[in-house]
mmCIF file with all atom_site columns, C-alpha atoms in Angstrom:
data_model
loop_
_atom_site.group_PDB
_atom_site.id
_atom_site.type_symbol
_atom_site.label_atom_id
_atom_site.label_alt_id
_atom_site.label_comp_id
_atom_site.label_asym_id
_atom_site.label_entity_id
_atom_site.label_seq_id
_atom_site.pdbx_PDB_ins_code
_atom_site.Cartn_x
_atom_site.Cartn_y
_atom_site.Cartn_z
_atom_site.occupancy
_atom_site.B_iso_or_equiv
_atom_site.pdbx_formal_charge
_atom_site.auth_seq_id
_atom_site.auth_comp_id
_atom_site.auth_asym_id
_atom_site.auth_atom_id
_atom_site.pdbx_PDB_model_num
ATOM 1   C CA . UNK A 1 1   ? 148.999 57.967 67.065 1.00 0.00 ? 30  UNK A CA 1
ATOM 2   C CA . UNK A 1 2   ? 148.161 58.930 70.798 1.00 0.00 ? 31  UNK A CA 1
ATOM 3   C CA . UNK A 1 3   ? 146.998 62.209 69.544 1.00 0.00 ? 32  UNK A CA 1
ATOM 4   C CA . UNK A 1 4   ? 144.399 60.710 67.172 1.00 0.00 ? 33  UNK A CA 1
ATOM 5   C CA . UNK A 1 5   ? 143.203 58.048 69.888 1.00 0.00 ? 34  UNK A CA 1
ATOM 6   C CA . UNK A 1 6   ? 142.454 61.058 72.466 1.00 0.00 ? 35  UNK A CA 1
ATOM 7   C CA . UNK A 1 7   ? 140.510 62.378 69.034 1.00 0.00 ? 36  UNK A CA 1
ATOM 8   C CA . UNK A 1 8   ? 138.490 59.442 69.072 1.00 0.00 ? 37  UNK A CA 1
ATOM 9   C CA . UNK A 1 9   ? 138.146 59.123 72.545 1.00 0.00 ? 38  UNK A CA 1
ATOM 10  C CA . UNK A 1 10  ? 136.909 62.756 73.084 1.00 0.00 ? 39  UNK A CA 1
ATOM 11  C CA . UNK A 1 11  ? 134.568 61.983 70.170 1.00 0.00 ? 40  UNK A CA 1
ATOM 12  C CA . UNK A 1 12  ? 132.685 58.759 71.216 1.00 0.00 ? 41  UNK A CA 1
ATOM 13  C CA . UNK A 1 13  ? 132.981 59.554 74.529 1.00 0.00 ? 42  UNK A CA 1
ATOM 14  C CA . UNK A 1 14  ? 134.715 56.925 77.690 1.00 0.00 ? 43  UNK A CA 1
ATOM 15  C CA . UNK A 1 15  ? 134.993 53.999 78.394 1.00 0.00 ? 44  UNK A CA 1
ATOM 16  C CA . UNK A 1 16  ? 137.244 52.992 75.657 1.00 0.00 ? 45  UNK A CA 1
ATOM 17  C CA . UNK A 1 17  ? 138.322 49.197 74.595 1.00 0.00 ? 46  UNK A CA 1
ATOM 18  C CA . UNK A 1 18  ? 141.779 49.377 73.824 1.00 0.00 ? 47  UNK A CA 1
ATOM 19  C CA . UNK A 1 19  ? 143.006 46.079 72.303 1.00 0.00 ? 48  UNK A CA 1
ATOM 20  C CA . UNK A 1 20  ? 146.050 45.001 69.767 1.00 0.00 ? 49  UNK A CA 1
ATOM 21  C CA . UNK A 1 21  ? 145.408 44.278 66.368 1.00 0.00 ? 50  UNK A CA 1
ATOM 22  C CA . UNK A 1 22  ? 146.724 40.203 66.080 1.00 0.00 ? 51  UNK A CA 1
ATOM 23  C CA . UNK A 1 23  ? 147.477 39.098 69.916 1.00 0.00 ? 52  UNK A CA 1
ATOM 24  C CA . UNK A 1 24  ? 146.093 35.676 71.356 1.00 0.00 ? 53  UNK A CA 1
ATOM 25  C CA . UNK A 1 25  ? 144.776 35.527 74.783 1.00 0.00 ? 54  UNK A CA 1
ATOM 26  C CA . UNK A 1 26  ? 143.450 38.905 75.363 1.00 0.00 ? 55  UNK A CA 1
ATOM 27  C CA . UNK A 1 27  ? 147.060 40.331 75.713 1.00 0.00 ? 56  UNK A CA 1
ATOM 28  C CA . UNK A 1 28  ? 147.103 44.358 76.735 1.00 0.00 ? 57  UNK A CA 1
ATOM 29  C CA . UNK A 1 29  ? 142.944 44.381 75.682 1.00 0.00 ? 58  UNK A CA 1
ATOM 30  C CA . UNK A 1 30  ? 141.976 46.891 78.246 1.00 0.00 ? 59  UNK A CA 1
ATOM 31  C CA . UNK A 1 31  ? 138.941 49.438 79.349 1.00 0.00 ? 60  UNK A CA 1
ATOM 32  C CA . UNK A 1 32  ? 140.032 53.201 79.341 1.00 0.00 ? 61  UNK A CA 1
ATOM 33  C CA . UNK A 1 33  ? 138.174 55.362 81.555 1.00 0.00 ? 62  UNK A CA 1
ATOM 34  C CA . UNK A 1 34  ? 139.822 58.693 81.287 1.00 0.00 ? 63  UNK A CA 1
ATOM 35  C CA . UNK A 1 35  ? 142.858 60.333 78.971 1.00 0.00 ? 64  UNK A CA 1
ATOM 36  C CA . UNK A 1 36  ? 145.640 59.294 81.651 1.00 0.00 ? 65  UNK A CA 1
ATOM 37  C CA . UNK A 1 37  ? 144.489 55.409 81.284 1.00 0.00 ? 66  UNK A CA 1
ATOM 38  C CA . UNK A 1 38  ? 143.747 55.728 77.434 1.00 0.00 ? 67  UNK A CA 1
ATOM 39  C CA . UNK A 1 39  ? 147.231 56.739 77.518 1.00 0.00 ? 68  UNK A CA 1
ATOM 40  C CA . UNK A 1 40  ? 148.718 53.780 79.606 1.00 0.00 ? 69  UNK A CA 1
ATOM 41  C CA . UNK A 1 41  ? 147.005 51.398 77.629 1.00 0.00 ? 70  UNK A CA 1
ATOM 42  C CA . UNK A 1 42  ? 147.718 52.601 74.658 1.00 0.00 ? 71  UNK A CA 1
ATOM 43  C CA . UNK A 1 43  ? 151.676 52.122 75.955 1.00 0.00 ? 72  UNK A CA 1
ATOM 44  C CA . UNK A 1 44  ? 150.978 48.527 77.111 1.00 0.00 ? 73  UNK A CA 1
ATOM 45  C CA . UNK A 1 45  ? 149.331 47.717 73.745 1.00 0.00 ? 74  UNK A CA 1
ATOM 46  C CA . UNK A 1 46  ? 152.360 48.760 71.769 1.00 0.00 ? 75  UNK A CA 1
ATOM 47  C CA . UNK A 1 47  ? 154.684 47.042 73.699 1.00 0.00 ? 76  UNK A CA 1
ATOM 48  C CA . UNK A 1 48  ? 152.532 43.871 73.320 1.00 0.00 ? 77  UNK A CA 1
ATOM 49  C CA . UNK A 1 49  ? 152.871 44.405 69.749 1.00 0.00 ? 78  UNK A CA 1
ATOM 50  C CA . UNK A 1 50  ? 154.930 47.059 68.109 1.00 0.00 ? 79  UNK A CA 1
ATOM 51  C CA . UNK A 1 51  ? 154.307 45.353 64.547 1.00 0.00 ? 80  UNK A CA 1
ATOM 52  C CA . UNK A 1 52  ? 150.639 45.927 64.317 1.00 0.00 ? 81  UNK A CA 1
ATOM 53  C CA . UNK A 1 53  ? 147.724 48.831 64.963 1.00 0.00 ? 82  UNK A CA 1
ATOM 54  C CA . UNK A 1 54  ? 146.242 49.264 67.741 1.00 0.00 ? 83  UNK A CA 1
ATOM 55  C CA . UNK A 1 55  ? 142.247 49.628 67.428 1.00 0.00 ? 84  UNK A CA 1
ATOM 56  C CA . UNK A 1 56  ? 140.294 51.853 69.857 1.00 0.00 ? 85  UNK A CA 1
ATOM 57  C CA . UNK A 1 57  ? 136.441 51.185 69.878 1.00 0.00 ? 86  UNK A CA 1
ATOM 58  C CA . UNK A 1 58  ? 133.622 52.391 71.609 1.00 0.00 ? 87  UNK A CA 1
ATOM 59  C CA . UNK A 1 59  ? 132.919 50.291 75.537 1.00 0.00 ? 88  UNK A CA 1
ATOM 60  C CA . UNK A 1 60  ? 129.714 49.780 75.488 1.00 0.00 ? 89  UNK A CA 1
ATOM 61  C CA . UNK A 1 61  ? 128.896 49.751 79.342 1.00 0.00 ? 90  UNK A CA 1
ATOM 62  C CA . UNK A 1 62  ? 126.566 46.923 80.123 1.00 0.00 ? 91  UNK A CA 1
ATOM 63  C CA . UNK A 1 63  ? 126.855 44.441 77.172 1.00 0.00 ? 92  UNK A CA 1
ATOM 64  C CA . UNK A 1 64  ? 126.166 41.054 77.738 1.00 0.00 ? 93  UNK A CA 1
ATOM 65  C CA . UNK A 1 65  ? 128.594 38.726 75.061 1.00 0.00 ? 94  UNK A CA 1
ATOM 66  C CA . UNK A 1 66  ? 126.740 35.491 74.018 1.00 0.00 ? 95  UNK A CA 1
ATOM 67  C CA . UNK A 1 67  ? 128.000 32.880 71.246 1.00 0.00 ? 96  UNK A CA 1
ATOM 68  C CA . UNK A 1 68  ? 127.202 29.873 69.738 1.00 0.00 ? 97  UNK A CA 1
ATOM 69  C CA . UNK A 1 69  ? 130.175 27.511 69.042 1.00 0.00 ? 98  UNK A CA 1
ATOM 70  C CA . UNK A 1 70  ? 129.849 24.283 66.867 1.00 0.00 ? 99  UNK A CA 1
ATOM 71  C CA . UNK A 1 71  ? 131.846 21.261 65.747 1.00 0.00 ? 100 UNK A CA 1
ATOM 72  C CA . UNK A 1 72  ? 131.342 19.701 62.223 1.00 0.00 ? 101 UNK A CA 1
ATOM 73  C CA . UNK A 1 73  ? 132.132 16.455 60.887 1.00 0.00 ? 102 UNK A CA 1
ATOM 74  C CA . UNK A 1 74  ? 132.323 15.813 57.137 1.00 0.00 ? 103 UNK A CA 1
ATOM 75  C CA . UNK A 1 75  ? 129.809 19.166 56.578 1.00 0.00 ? 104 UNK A CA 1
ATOM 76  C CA . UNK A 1 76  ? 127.893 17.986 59.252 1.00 0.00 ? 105 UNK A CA 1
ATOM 77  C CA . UNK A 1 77  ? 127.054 19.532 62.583 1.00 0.00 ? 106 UNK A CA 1
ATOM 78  C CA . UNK A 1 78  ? 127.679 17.283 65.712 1.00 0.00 ? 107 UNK A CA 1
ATOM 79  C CA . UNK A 1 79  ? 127.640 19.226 68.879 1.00 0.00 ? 108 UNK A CA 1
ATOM 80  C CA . UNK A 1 80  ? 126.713 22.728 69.705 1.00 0.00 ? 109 UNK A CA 1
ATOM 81  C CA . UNK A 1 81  ? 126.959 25.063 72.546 1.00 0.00 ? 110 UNK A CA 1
ATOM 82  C CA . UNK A 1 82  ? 125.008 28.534 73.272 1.00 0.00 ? 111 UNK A CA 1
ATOM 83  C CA . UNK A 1 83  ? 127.067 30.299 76.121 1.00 0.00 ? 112 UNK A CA 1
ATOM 84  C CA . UNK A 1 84  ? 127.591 33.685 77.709 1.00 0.00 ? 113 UNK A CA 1
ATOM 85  C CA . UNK A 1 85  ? 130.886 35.374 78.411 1.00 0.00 ? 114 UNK A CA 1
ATOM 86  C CA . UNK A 1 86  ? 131.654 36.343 82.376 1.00 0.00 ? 115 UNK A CA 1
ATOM 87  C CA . UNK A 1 87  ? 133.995 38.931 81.209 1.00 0.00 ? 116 UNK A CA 1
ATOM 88  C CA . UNK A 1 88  ? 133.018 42.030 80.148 1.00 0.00 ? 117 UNK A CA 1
ATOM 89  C CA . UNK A 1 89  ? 131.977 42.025 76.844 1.00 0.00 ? 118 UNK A CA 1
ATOM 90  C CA . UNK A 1 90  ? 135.243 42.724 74.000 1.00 0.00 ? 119 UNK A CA 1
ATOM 91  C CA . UNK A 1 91  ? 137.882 42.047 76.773 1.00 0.00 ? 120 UNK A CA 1
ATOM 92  C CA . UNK A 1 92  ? 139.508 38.914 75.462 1.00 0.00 ? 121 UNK A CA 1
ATOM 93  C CA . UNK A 1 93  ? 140.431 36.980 72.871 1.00 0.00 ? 122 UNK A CA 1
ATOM 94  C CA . UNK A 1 94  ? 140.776 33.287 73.351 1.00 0.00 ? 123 UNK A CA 1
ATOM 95  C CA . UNK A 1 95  ? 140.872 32.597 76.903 1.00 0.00 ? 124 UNK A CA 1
ATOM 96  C CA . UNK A 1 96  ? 137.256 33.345 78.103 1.00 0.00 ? 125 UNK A CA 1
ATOM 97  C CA . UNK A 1 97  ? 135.356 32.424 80.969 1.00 0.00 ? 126 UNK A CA 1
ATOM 98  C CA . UNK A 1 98  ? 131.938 30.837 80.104 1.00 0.00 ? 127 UNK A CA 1
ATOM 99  C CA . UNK A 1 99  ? 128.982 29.587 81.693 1.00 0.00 ? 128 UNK A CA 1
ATOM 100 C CA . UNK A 1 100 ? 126.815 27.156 80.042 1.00 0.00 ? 129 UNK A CA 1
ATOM 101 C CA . UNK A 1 101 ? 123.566 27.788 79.338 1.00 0.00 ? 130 UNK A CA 1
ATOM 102 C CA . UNK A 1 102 ? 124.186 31.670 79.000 1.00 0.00 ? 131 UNK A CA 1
ATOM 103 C CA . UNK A 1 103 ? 122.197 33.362 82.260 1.00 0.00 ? 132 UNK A CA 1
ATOM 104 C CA . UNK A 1 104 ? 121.299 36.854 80.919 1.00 0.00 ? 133 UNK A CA 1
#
């Protein structure tokens, strides 16, 4: 509910990540600064999908995203990439921005 999202949001304290529960391509994933944009997110999120939860986490200002990515063959590794994310870290899903190696 909105009600208990501004409960969670008074308790941890903004920036808020708002994001969909089961959407591809970082659809409606947004930072919430204050209780008027919690709110507006919260609205885009459900229209992006009205079947599933929305989940609310702690924005952790600063955070620097890096992953390591493989492809196997037959159990067996055959490449492998170490990269950083140019987004802010927890902002999308699926259609990030990358720079190879990471920089941070």
């Amino acid at each position: 509910t909105v009600d208990s999202a501004m409960d969670f949001a008074a308790r941890v304290g903004y920036p808020v990540l708002v994001r969909p529960s089961y959407v591809l391509s970082g659809a409606a994933m947004n930072v919430a600064w204050n209780d008027d944009q919690l709110k507006a997110c919260l609205t885009e999120a459900a229209e992006v999908s009205q079947d599933y939860p929305v989940v609310i986490s702690d924005f952790i200002e600063g955070a620097v995203e890096i992953e390591m990515d493989g492809v196997a063959k037959d159990g067996e590794l055959i490449a492998a990439a170490i990269h950083e994310h140019i987004e802010n870290a927890g902002v999308h899903s699926g259609d990030a921005m990358l720079v190879l190696p990471p920089q941070s």
